[in-house]
PDB file of C-alpha atoms in Angstrom:
ATOM      1  CA  MET A  73     138.522 370.288  15.790  1.00 65.00           C
ATOM      2  CA  GLY A  74     139.002 370.522  12.050  1.00 66.00           C
ATOM      3  CA  ASP A  75     136.330 371.456   9.552  1.00 78.00           C
ATOM      4  CA  PRO A  76     134.663 368.121   8.635  1.00 81.00           C
ATOM      5  CA  VAL A  77     133.362 369.285   5.249  1.00 83.00           C
ATOM      6  CA  PRO A  78     136.549 368.869   3.159  1.00 86.00           C
ATOM      7  CA  PHE A  79     137.406 365.570   4.860  1.00 91.00           C
ATOM      8  CA  LEU A  80     133.959 364.139   4.198  1.00 93.00           C
ATOM      9  CA  ALA A  81     134.056 365.382   0.630  1.00 92.00           C
ATOM     10  CA  THR A  82     137.363 363.581   0.070  1.00 92.00           C
ATOM     11  CA  ALA A  83     136.084 360.382   1.641  1.00 93.00           C
ATOM     12  CA  ARG A  84     132.952 360.371  -0.488  1.00 94.00           C
ATOM     13  CA  ARG A  85     134.918 361.121  -3.658  1.00 92.00           C
ATOM     14  CA  VAL A  86     137.302 358.224  -2.998  1.00 93.00           C
ATOM     15  CA  ILE A  87     134.533 355.766  -2.164  1.00 95.00           C
ATOM     16  CA  LEU A  88     132.442 356.747  -5.180  1.00 95.00           C
ATOM     17  CA  GLN A  89     135.464 356.503  -7.476  1.00 94.00           C
ATOM     18  CA  GLU A  90     136.261 353.026  -6.197  1.00 95.00           C
ATOM     19  CA  ALA A  91     132.602 352.012  -6.483  1.00 96.00           C
ATOM     20  CA  ASP A  92     132.623 353.160 -10.118  1.00 96.00           C
ATOM     21  CA  ALA A  93     135.760 351.072 -10.655  1.00 96.00           C
ATOM     22  CA  LEU A  94     134.008 347.991  -9.318  1.00 97.00           C
ATOM     23  CA  HIS A  95     131.141 348.547 -11.756  1.00 97.00           C
ATOM     24  CA  ALA A  96     133.672 348.848 -14.569  1.00 97.00           C
ATOM     25  CA  LEU A  97     135.406 345.657 -13.416  1.00 97.00           C
ATOM     26  CA  SER A  98     132.114 343.769 -13.354  1.00 97.00           C
ATOM     27  CA  ALA A  99     131.286 344.904 -16.885  1.00 97.00           C
ATOM     28  CA  SER A 100     134.766 343.967 -18.155  1.00 96.00           C
ATOM     29  CA  LEU A 101     134.716 340.330 -17.026  1.00 97.00           C
ATOM     30  CA  ASN A 102     134.696 337.889 -19.923  1.00 96.00           C
ATOM     31  CA  GLN A 103     135.686 334.356 -20.909  1.00 97.00           C
ATOM     32  CA  SER A 104     139.071 334.741 -19.221  1.00 97.00           C
ATOM     33  CA  PHE A 105     137.363 334.826 -15.808  1.00 97.00           C
ATOM     34  CA  ALA A 106     135.546 331.571 -16.566  1.00 96.00           C
ATOM     35  CA  ASP A 107     138.808 330.066 -17.844  1.00 97.00           C
ATOM     36  CA  ALA A 108     140.547 331.078 -14.619  1.00 97.00           C
ATOM     37  CA  VAL A 109     137.830 329.418 -12.508  1.00 96.00           C
ATOM     38  CA  ALA A 110     138.097 326.238 -14.605  1.00 95.00           C
ATOM     39  CA  LEU A 111     141.876 326.208 -14.163  1.00 95.00           C
ATOM     40  CA  LEU A 112     141.543 326.624 -10.399  1.00 95.00           C
ATOM     41  CA  LEU A 113     138.950 323.864 -10.206  1.00 92.00           C
ATOM     42  CA  ASP A 114     141.270 321.501 -12.075  1.00 90.00           C
ATOM     43  CA  ALA A 115     144.165 322.085  -9.665  1.00 89.00           C
ATOM     44  CA  LYS A 116     145.326 318.789  -8.161  1.00 90.00           C
ATOM     45  CA  GLY A 117     147.501 320.618  -5.644  1.00 91.00           C
ATOM     46  CA  ARG A 118     147.210 324.077  -4.140  1.00 91.00           C
ATOM     47  CA  VAL A 119     146.584 327.560  -5.425  1.00 94.00           C
ATOM     48  CA  ILE A 120     149.699 329.703  -4.991  1.00 94.00           C
ATOM     49  CA  VAL A 121     148.889 333.419  -4.819  1.00 96.00           C
ATOM     50  CA  SER A 122     151.650 335.981  -5.207  1.00 96.00           C
ATOM     51  CA  GLY A 123     152.158 339.709  -5.606  1.00 95.00           C
ATOM     52  CA  MET A 124     154.589 342.436  -4.560  1.00 95.00           C
ATOM     53  CA  GLY A 125     153.937 345.464  -2.371  1.00 93.00           C
ATOM     54  CA  LYS A 126     150.250 346.393  -2.060  1.00 94.00           C
ATOM     55  CA  SER A 127     149.399 343.588  -4.506  1.00 95.00           C
ATOM     56  CA  GLY A 128     151.134 341.245  -2.081  1.00 95.00           C
ATOM     57  CA  HIS A 129     148.825 342.325   0.744  1.00 96.00           C
ATOM     58  CA  ILE A 130     145.827 341.696  -1.509  1.00 97.00           C
ATOM     59  CA  ALA A 131     147.317 338.329  -2.525  1.00 96.00           C
ATOM     60  CA  ARG A 132     147.563 337.271   1.126  1.00 96.00           C
ATOM     61  CA  LYS A 133     143.900 338.075   1.660  1.00 96.00           C
ATOM     62  CA  ILE A 134     142.843 336.232  -1.492  1.00 96.00           C
ATOM     63  CA  ALA A 135     144.839 333.156  -0.454  1.00 94.00           C
ATOM     64  CA  ALA A 136     143.203 333.247   2.976  1.00 92.00           C
ATOM     65  CA  THR A 137     139.735 333.542   1.420  1.00 92.00           C
ATOM     66  CA  PHE A 138     140.419 330.631  -0.922  1.00 92.00           C
ATOM     67  CA  ALA A 139     141.673 328.473   1.956  1.00 87.00           C
ATOM     68  CA  SER A 140     138.655 329.202   4.168  1.00 82.00           C
ATOM     69  CA  THR A 141     136.145 328.437   1.419  1.00 84.00           C
ATOM     70  CA  GLY A 142     137.361 325.024   0.330  1.00 81.00           C
ATOM     71  CA  THR A 143     140.206 325.834  -2.082  1.00 87.00           C
ATOM     72  CA  PRO A 144     143.605 324.928  -0.541  1.00 88.00           C
ATOM     73  CA  ALA A 145     145.838 327.959  -1.054  1.00 91.00           C
ATOM     74  CA  HIS A 146     148.785 329.850   0.356  1.00 91.00           C
ATOM     75  CA  PHE A 147     150.718 333.040  -0.330  1.00 94.00           C
ATOM     76  CA  VAL A 148     154.280 333.025  -1.637  1.00 92.00           C
ATOM     77  CA  HIS A 149     156.273 336.247  -1.447  1.00 93.00           C
ATOM     78  CA  PRO A 150     157.991 336.796  -4.818  1.00 89.00           C
ATOM     79  CA  ALA A 151     161.219 338.047  -3.263  1.00 86.00           C
ATOM     80  CA  GLU A 152     161.398 335.054  -0.923  1.00 86.00           C
ATOM     81  CA  ALA A 153     160.556 332.802  -3.872  1.00 80.00           C
ATOM     82  CA  SER A 154     163.861 333.784  -5.482  1.00 76.00           C
ATOM     83  CA  HIS A 155     165.680 332.618  -2.356  1.00 74.00           C
ATOM     84  CA  GLY A 156     164.272 329.128  -1.965  1.00 68.00           C
ATOM     85  CA  ASP A 157     160.495 329.440  -1.704  1.00 76.00           C
ATOM     86  CA  LEU A 158     160.041 328.454  -5.347  1.00 82.00           C
ATOM     87  CA  GLY A 159     160.236 324.939  -3.936  1.00 78.00           C
ATOM     88  CA  MET A 160     156.815 325.559  -2.389  1.00 81.00           C
ATOM     89  CA  MET A 161     155.318 325.272  -5.890  1.00 85.00           C
ATOM     90  CA  THR A 162     154.989 321.921  -7.620  1.00 87.00           C
ATOM     91  CA  ARG A 163     153.298 320.393 -10.630  1.00 86.00           C
ATOM     92  CA  GLY A 164     149.598 320.116  -9.895  1.00 89.00           C
ATOM     93  CA  ASP A 165     149.489 323.587  -8.363  1.00 94.00           C
ATOM     94  CA  VAL A 166     148.004 326.646 -10.038  1.00 95.00           C
ATOM     95  CA  VAL A 167     149.655 330.044  -9.567  1.00 96.00           C
ATOM     96  CA  LEU A 168     147.687 333.293  -9.390  1.00 97.00           C
ATOM     97  CA  VAL A 169     149.957 336.326  -9.849  1.00 97.00           C
ATOM     98  CA  LEU A 170     148.837 339.906  -9.192  1.00 97.00           C
ATOM     99  CA  SER A 171     150.554 342.996 -10.609  1.00 96.00           C
ATOM    100  CA  ASN A 172     148.759 346.171 -11.670  1.00 94.00           C
ATOM    101  CA  SER A 173     151.490 347.067 -14.172  1.00 94.00           C
ATOM    102  CA  GLY A 174     152.234 343.486 -15.135  1.00 94.00           C
ATOM    103  CA  GLU A 175     155.940 344.379 -15.144  1.00 94.00           C
ATOM    104  CA  THR A 176     156.908 343.985 -11.468  1.00 92.00           C
ATOM    105  CA  PRO A 177     160.570 342.877 -11.642  1.00 92.00           C
ATOM    106  CA  GLU A 178     160.450 340.828  -8.430  1.00 92.00           C
ATOM    107  CA  LEU A 179     157.963 338.482 -10.104  1.00 93.00           C
ATOM    108  CA  ALA A 180     160.339 337.469 -12.887  1.00 93.00           C
ATOM    109  CA  ASP A 181     161.837 334.410 -11.184  1.00 92.00           C
ATOM    110  CA  LEU A 182     158.441 333.144 -10.029  1.00 93.00           C
ATOM    111  CA  VAL A 183     156.888 333.575 -13.473  1.00 94.00           C
ATOM    112  CA  GLY A 184     159.911 331.944 -15.106  1.00 93.00           C
ATOM    113  CA  TYR A 185     159.691 328.980 -12.740  1.00 92.00           C
ATOM    114  CA  THR A 186     156.050 328.326 -13.662  1.00 93.00           C
ATOM    115  CA  ARG A 187     156.951 328.422 -17.374  1.00 93.00           C
ATOM    116  CA  ARG A 188     159.948 326.142 -16.960  1.00 91.00           C
ATOM    117  CA  PHE A 189     158.068 323.452 -15.032  1.00 92.00           C
ATOM    118  CA  GLY A 190     154.699 323.705 -16.767  1.00 93.00           C
ATOM    119  CA  ILE A 191     152.784 325.027 -13.741  1.00 94.00           C
ATOM    120  CA  PRO A 192     149.573 326.753 -14.916  1.00 95.00           C
ATOM    121  CA  MET A 193     149.557 330.495 -14.195  1.00 96.00           C
ATOM    122  CA  ILE A 194     146.768 333.052 -14.038  1.00 97.00           C
ATOM    123  CA  GLY A 195     147.937 336.644 -14.415  1.00 97.00           C
ATOM    124  CA  VAL A 196     145.997 339.686 -13.229  1.00 97.00           C
ATOM    125  CA  ALA A 197     147.129 343.092 -14.517  1.00 96.00           C
ATOM    126  CA  SER A 198     145.764 346.273 -16.093  1.00 95.00           C
ATOM    127  CA  ARG A 199     147.754 346.050 -19.349  1.00 94.00           C
ATOM    128  CA  ALA A 200     146.999 343.351 -21.914  1.00 95.00           C
ATOM    129  CA  GLU A 201     150.414 343.795 -23.502  1.00 96.00           C
ATOM    130  CA  SER A 202     152.304 343.426 -20.208  1.00 96.00           C
ATOM    131  CA  THR A 203     154.855 340.663 -19.684  1.00 96.00           C
ATOM    132  CA  LEU A 204     152.734 339.004 -16.997  1.00 96.00           C
ATOM    133  CA  ILE A 205     149.636 338.739 -19.194  1.00 96.00           C
ATOM    134  CA  LEU A 206     151.611 337.610 -22.234  1.00 96.00           C
ATOM    135  CA  GLN A 207     153.297 334.855 -20.195  1.00 96.00           C
ATOM    136  CA  ALA A 208     150.139 333.715 -18.402  1.00 96.00           C
ATOM    137  CA  ASP A 209     148.026 330.730 -19.400  1.00 97.00           C
ATOM    138  CA  VAL A 210     144.993 332.828 -18.512  1.00 97.00           C
ATOM    139  CA  GLY A 211     145.095 336.607 -18.267  1.00 97.00           C
ATOM    140  CA  ILE A 212     142.492 338.741 -16.523  1.00 97.00           C
ATOM    141  CA  ILE A 213     142.700 342.411 -17.465  1.00 97.00           C
ATOM    142  CA  LEU A 214     141.701 345.053 -14.925  1.00 97.00           C
ATOM    143  CA  PRO A 215     140.138 348.263 -16.308  1.00 95.00           C
ATOM    144  CA  GLN A 216     142.735 351.040 -16.597  1.00 92.00           C
ATOM    145  CA  LEU A 217     141.308 353.659 -14.264  1.00 91.00           C
ATOM    146  CA  GLY A 218     142.917 356.395 -12.229  1.00 88.00           C
ATOM    147  CA  GLU A 219     143.858 355.787  -8.624  1.00 91.00           C
ATOM    148  CA  ALA A 220     141.665 357.481  -6.030  1.00 89.00           C
ATOM    149  CA  CYS A 221     144.544 359.655  -4.822  1.00 84.00           C
ATOM    150  CA  GLY A 222     144.199 361.660  -8.040  1.00 78.00           C
ATOM    151  CA  ARG A 223     147.914 361.493  -8.816  1.00 77.00           C
ATOM    152  CA  GLY A 224     148.245 357.873  -9.869  1.00 74.00           C
ATOM    153  CA  ILE A 225     150.844 357.031  -7.228  1.00 77.00           C
ATOM    154  CA  VAL A 226     148.901 355.394  -4.384  1.00 86.00           C
ATOM    155  CA  PRO A 227     147.397 351.947  -5.146  1.00 90.00           C
ATOM    156  CA  THR A 228     143.756 352.398  -4.192  1.00 93.00           C
ATOM    157  CA  THR A 229     141.315 351.871  -7.041  1.00 94.00           C
ATOM    158  CA  SER A 230     143.507 349.147  -8.535  1.00 95.00           C
ATOM    159  CA  THR A 231     143.836 347.226  -5.264  1.00 96.00           C
ATOM    160  CA  THR A 232     140.104 347.517  -4.591  1.00 96.00           C
ATOM    161  CA  MET A 233     139.376 345.956  -7.981  1.00 96.00           C
ATOM    162  CA  THR A 234     141.949 343.210  -7.418  1.00 97.00           C
ATOM    163  CA  LEU A 235     140.523 342.387  -4.015  1.00 97.00           C
ATOM    164  CA  ALA A 236     136.986 342.209  -5.417  1.00 97.00           C
ATOM    165  CA  LEU A 237     138.215 340.019  -8.281  1.00 97.00           C
ATOM    166  CA  GLY A 238     139.768 337.617  -5.771  1.00 97.00           C
ATOM    167  CA  ASP A 239     136.512 337.466  -3.827  1.00 96.00           C
ATOM    168  CA  ALA A 240     134.622 336.777  -7.067  1.00 97.00           C
ATOM    169  CA  LEU A 241     136.966 333.896  -7.914  1.00 97.00           C
ATOM    170  CA  ALA A 242     136.655 332.433  -4.406  1.00 94.00           C
ATOM    171  CA  ILE A 243     132.864 332.612  -4.352  1.00 93.00           C
ATOM    172  CA  ALA A 244     132.592 331.151  -7.865  1.00 94.00           C
ATOM    173  CA  LEU A 245     134.716 328.192  -6.721  1.00 91.00           C
ATOM    174  CA  MET A 246     132.764 327.893  -3.481  1.00 87.00           C
ATOM    175  CA  GLU A 247     129.382 327.834  -5.211  1.00 88.00           C
ATOM    176  CA  HIS A 248     130.568 325.323  -7.813  1.00 86.00           C
ATOM    177  CA  ARG A 249     131.679 322.998  -4.990  1.00 81.00           C
ATOM    178  CA  ALA A 250     128.398 323.546  -3.095  1.00 72.00           C
ATOM    179  CA  PHE A 251     130.420 324.650  -0.069  1.00 62.00           C
ATOM    180  CA  THR A 252     128.073 324.710   2.960  1.00 60.00           C
ATOM    181  CA  PRO A 253     128.022 326.689   6.226  1.00 59.00           C
ATOM    182  CA  GLU A 254     129.021 323.434   7.941  1.00 60.00           C
ATOM    183  CA  ASN A 255     132.085 323.197   5.699  1.00 56.00           C
ATOM    184  CA  PHE A 256     132.867 326.834   6.472  1.00 57.00           C
ATOM    185  CA  ARG A 257     132.724 326.167  10.196  1.00 58.00           C
ATOM    186  CA  ASP A 258     135.274 323.356   9.821  1.00 55.00           C
ATOM    187  CA  PHE A 259     137.777 326.032   8.772  1.00 54.00           C
ATOM    188  CA  HIS A 260     136.550 328.584  11.352  1.00 49.00           C
ATOM    189  CA  PRO A 261     136.154 326.721  14.665  1.00 53.00           C
ATOM    190  CA  GLY A 262     137.178 329.765  16.706  1.00 53.00           C
ATOM    191  CA  GLY A 263     135.855 333.290  17.037  1.00 54.00           C
ATOM    192  CA  LYS A 264     132.421 334.671  16.301  1.00 53.00           C
ATOM    193  CA  LEU A 265     132.089 332.890  12.967  1.00 55.00           C
ATOM    194  CA  GLY A 266     132.718 329.527  14.574  1.00 59.00           C
ATOM    195  CA  ALA A 267     130.290 330.319  17.366  1.00 59.00           C
ATOM    196  CA  GLN A 268     127.531 331.307  14.951  1.00 66.00           C
ATOM    197  CA  LEU A 269     127.955 328.058  13.049  1.00 70.00           C
ATOM    198  CA  SER A 270     128.211 325.771  16.084  1.00 81.00           C
ATOM    199  CA  LYS A 271     125.675 322.982  16.205  1.00 86.00           C
ATOM    200  CA  VAL A 272     123.859 321.778  19.296  1.00 92.00           C
ATOM    201  CA  ALA A 273     125.901 318.556  19.050  1.00 91.00           C
ATOM    202  CA  ASP A 274     129.102 320.608  19.424  1.00 88.00           C
ATOM    203  CA  LEU A 275     128.037 322.124  22.742  1.00 90.00           C
ATOM    204  CA  MET A 276     125.688 319.653  24.437  1.00 94.00           C
ATOM    205  CA  HIS A 277     126.578 317.437  27.410  1.00 95.00           C
ATOM    206  CA  ARG A 278     126.423 313.662  27.049  1.00 94.00           C
ATOM    207  CA  GLY A 279     126.690 310.390  28.957  1.00 93.00           C
ATOM    208  CA  ASP A 280     127.212 310.530  32.708  1.00 94.00           C
ATOM    209  CA  ALA A 281     126.715 314.288  32.729  1.00 94.00           C
ATOM    210  CA  LEU A 282     123.014 313.888  31.905  1.00 96.00           C
ATOM    211  CA  PRO A 283     120.485 314.379  34.748  1.00 95.00           C
ATOM    212  CA  LEU A 284     118.275 311.338  34.154  1.00 96.00           C
ATOM    213  CA  VAL A 285     115.721 309.738  36.473  1.00 96.00           C
ATOM    214  CA  GLN A 286     112.911 307.185  36.108  1.00 96.00           C
ATOM    215  CA  ARG A 287     109.200 307.964  36.489  1.00 95.00           C
ATOM    216  CA  ASP A 288     109.069 306.120  39.817  1.00 95.00           C
ATOM    217  CA  THR A 289     112.175 307.793  41.258  1.00 96.00           C
ATOM    218  CA  PRO A 290     111.376 309.392  44.649  1.00 96.00           C
ATOM    219  CA  MET A 291     111.622 313.170  44.627  1.00 95.00           C
ATOM    220  CA  SER A 292     114.304 313.030  47.319  1.00 94.00           C
ATOM    221  CA  GLU A 293     116.564 311.298  44.766  1.00 95.00           C
ATOM    222  CA  VAL A 294     115.442 313.617  41.966  1.00 95.00           C
ATOM    223  CA  LEU A 295     116.550 316.613  44.046  1.00 95.00           C
ATOM    224  CA  LEU A 296     119.966 315.012  44.536  1.00 95.00           C
ATOM    225  CA  THR A 297     120.307 314.382  40.794  1.00 95.00           C
ATOM    226  CA  ILE A 298     119.352 317.969  39.958  1.00 94.00           C
ATOM    227  CA  SER A 299     121.846 319.279  42.502  1.00 93.00           C
ATOM    228  CA  GLN A 300     124.704 316.989  41.464  1.00 93.00           C
ATOM    229  CA  LYS A 301     124.376 317.489  37.709  1.00 92.00           C
ATOM    230  CA  GLY A 302     124.051 321.254  37.959  1.00 91.00           C
ATOM    231  CA  PHE A 303     121.579 321.982  35.154  1.00 92.00           C
ATOM    232  CA  GLY A 304     118.623 322.898  37.374  1.00 91.00           C
ATOM    233  CA  VAL A 305     116.512 320.247  35.669  1.00 95.00           C
ATOM    234  CA  ALA A 306     116.126 316.481  35.345  1.00 96.00           C
ATOM    235  CA  ALA A 307     114.798 314.368  32.480  1.00 96.00           C
ATOM    236  CA  VAL A 308     112.219 311.778  33.462  1.00 97.00           C
ATOM    237  CA  LEU A 309     112.368 308.524  31.476  1.00 96.00           C
ATOM    238  CA  ASN A 310     109.792 305.882  30.765  1.00 95.00           C
ATOM    239  CA  SER A 311     110.608 302.211  31.350  1.00 94.00           C
ATOM    240  CA  ASP A 312     111.798 301.943  27.719  1.00 95.00           C
ATOM    241  CA  GLU A 313     114.220 304.858  28.310  1.00 95.00           C
ATOM    242  CA  THR A 314     112.213 307.283  26.165  1.00 95.00           C
ATOM    243  CA  LEU A 315     111.655 310.818  27.438  1.00 96.00           C
ATOM    244  CA  ALA A 316     108.436 311.202  29.427  1.00 95.00           C
ATOM    245  CA  GLY A 317     108.944 314.694  30.831  1.00 95.00           C
ATOM    246  CA  ILE A 318     111.199 316.970  32.863  1.00 96.00           C
ATOM    247  CA  VAL A 319     111.339 318.228  36.411  1.00 96.00           C
ATOM    248  CA  THR A 320     112.188 321.939  36.675  1.00 93.00           C
ATOM    249  CA  ASP A 321     112.396 324.546  39.409  1.00 90.00           C
ATOM    250  CA  GLY A 322     108.837 325.548  38.523  1.00 91.00           C
ATOM    251  CA  ASP A 323     107.613 321.999  39.079  1.00 92.00           C
ATOM    252  CA  LEU A 324     109.322 321.929  42.467  1.00 92.00           C
ATOM    253  CA  ARG A 325     107.635 325.157  43.526  1.00 91.00           C
ATOM    254  CA  ARG A 326     104.217 323.974  42.343  1.00 91.00           C
ATOM    255  CA  HIS A 327     104.534 320.780  44.423  1.00 91.00           C
ATOM    256  CA  MET A 328     106.287 322.298  47.416  1.00 88.00           C
ATOM    257  CA  GLN A 329     103.597 321.016  49.788  1.00 89.00           C
ATOM    258  CA  GLY A 330     104.464 317.370  50.406  1.00 90.00           C
ATOM    259  CA  LEU A 331     107.097 317.347  47.647  1.00 92.00           C
ATOM    260  CA  LEU A 332     109.064 314.442  49.103  1.00 93.00           C
ATOM    261  CA  ASP A 333     105.965 312.260  49.121  1.00 93.00           C
ATOM    262  CA  HIS A 334     105.845 312.295  45.303  1.00 94.00           C
ATOM    263  CA  THR A 335     107.713 310.569  42.504  1.00 95.00           C
ATOM    264  CA  ALA A 336     109.311 312.175  39.450  1.00 95.00           C
ATOM    265  CA  GLY A 337     106.398 311.057  37.250  1.00 95.00           C
ATOM    266  CA  GLU A 338     103.889 312.806  39.511  1.00 95.00           C
ATOM    267  CA  VAL A 339     105.765 316.118  39.551  1.00 95.00           C
ATOM    268  CA  MET A 340     107.168 316.342  36.031  1.00 96.00           C
ATOM    269  CA  THR A 341     106.039 318.499  33.126  1.00 94.00           C
ATOM    270  CA  PRO A 342     105.171 316.067  30.311  1.00 95.00           C
ATOM    271  CA  ASP A 343     106.138 316.471  26.620  1.00 92.00           C
ATOM    272  CA  PRO A 344     108.864 319.078  27.123  1.00 94.00           C
ATOM    273  CA  THR A 345     110.363 321.176  24.339  1.00 94.00           C
ATOM    274  CA  THR A 346     113.350 319.400  22.795  1.00 95.00           C
ATOM    275  CA  VAL A 347     115.776 319.954  19.912  1.00 95.00           C
ATOM    276  CA  SER A 348     117.829 317.921  17.476  1.00 94.00           C
ATOM    277  CA  PRO A 349     121.635 317.761  17.777  1.00 93.00           C
ATOM    278  CA  SER A 350     121.969 318.783  14.126  1.00 91.00           C
ATOM    279  CA  ILE A 351     120.458 322.271  14.407  1.00 90.00           C
ATOM    280  CA  LEU A 352     122.599 325.357  14.946  1.00 88.00           C
ATOM    281  CA  ALA A 353     123.129 326.327  18.579  1.00 88.00           C
ATOM    282  CA  GLU A 354     121.919 329.780  17.588  1.00 88.00           C
ATOM    283  CA  GLU A 355     118.544 328.249  16.707  1.00 91.00           C
ATOM    284  CA  ALA A 356     118.440 326.437  20.055  1.00 92.00           C
ATOM    285  CA  VAL A 357     118.982 329.757  21.832  1.00 91.00           C
ATOM    286  CA  LYS A 358     115.993 331.186  19.955  1.00 93.00           C
ATOM    287  CA  VAL A 359     113.902 328.221  21.153  1.00 94.00           C
ATOM    288  CA  MET A 360     114.989 328.840  24.759  1.00 92.00           C
ATOM    289  CA  ASN A 361     114.204 332.541  24.507  1.00 92.00           C
ATOM    290  CA  SER A 362     110.790 331.969  22.945  1.00 92.00           C
ATOM    291  CA  HIS A 363     109.815 329.469  25.685  1.00 91.00           C
ATOM    292  CA  LYS A 364     111.550 331.455  28.449  1.00 91.00           C
ATOM    293  CA  ILE A 365     113.642 328.465  29.524  1.00 91.00           C
ATOM    294  CA  THR A 366     117.355 328.001  30.105  1.00 90.00           C
ATOM    295  CA  CYS A 367     117.848 324.327  29.274  1.00 94.00           C
ATOM    296  CA  LEU A 368     116.914 321.944  26.468  1.00 95.00           C
ATOM    297  CA  PHE A 369     117.139 318.191  26.196  1.00 97.00           C
ATOM    298  CA  VAL A 370     118.461 316.912  22.885  1.00 96.00           C
ATOM    299  CA  LEU A 371     116.868 313.852  21.301  1.00 96.00           C
ATOM    300  CA  ASP A 372     118.767 311.168  19.418  1.00 94.00           C
ATOM    301  CA  PRO A 373     117.734 311.268  15.722  1.00 91.00           C
ATOM    302  CA  ASP A 374     118.524 307.562  15.375  1.00 92.00           C
ATOM    303  CA  ARG A 375     116.510 306.532  18.460  1.00 92.00           C
ATOM    304  CA  PRO A 376     113.235 308.466  18.584  1.00 89.00           C
ATOM    305  CA  ALA A 377     112.377 310.034  21.949  1.00 93.00           C
ATOM    306  CA  HIS A 378     115.682 308.905  23.490  1.00 95.00           C
ATOM    307  CA  VAL A 379     117.788 311.568  25.184  1.00 96.00           C
ATOM    308  CA  ALA A 380     121.153 312.169  23.496  1.00 96.00           C
ATOM    309  CA  GLY A 381     122.254 315.237  25.437  1.00 95.00           C
ATOM    310  CA  VAL A 382     121.380 318.388  27.294  1.00 96.00           C
ATOM    311  CA  LEU A 383     122.167 321.985  26.345  1.00 95.00           C
ATOM    312  CA  HIS A 384     122.180 324.879  28.815  1.00 92.00           C
ATOM    313  CA  ILE A 385     122.089 328.555  27.901  1.00 90.00           C
ATOM    314  CA  HIS A 386     125.397 328.945  29.738  1.00 89.00           C
ATOM    315  CA  ASP A 387     127.052 326.561  27.255  1.00 87.00           C
ATOM    316  CA  CYS A 388     125.978 328.878  24.456  1.00 86.00           C
ATOM    317  CA  LEU A 389     127.157 331.971  26.322  1.00 83.00           C
ATOM    318  CA  ARG A 390     130.591 330.423  26.933  1.00 81.00           C
ATOM    319  CA  ALA A 391     130.886 329.545  23.238  1.00 78.00           C
ATOM    320  CA  GLY A 392     129.953 333.074  22.203  1.00 78.00           C
ATOM    321  CA  VAL A 393     126.746 332.046  20.459  1.00 77.00           C
ATOM    322  CA  VAL A 394     124.735 334.792  22.180  1.00 64.00           C
TER     323      VAL A 394
END
């Protein structure tokens, strides 16, 4: 095992240097940032993000962040752009070009194309006198700070600032558009993010899957319904189809003596805990945990006290909500 001291010292030096760079970037932002946001908001088409090398990797991430927060965007590789991908840019788009030096030769054709066809371009570089900034409609200047490698050859501090700048642009656009968690879920239906933002309506069972019985239903039929539907519970309805109560395993045990001589209305637990289909499934899980239950009936917001669905804890587990 190596001595951890020098490794930890290096790690802390790098992280602190990059943190200082982010503070410098924040302090340096001016009207050009606001102009860039305004230009992006006015885009009738898509935001095209481009960069070469490490800037290209950052550009891909920025494009992905834009796209997932309500700003249609995609990445165009500058080298591929010179071999046909320039056709991916059209009037109505806005182009965001990243280059720490502002002189990356592979960007020349892409920059020239935007100038020739009047496509608005935002340039991000560390030199105000660079070709990219001079050609751009809006130029954002990164602070000229040393890279964290100490030799100025490994893009570290500069890429960290560029990445943070892209996040700042995306969040500014997102907040201006009042982008909601529900909107975010539309772009993230899979994975943990999608699970966390799932609503009860996305996971609940409806229609024929619902275990529904009437108050006067004999318990022999209630047991069949509970068994067939597989939720371990049945909703008991009044004559007007509103929810009167539920029959659970606990109710069955409490009425074990002479159970089959009773009706659903005589055995049920009245006024059960219910939820709305519009709440997050995560919130429904909290309700189940707090009441120590495994199933919730969902009421129709347009028809008070009418059952719209049923949600089981297993549905939430399968979706990755818990």
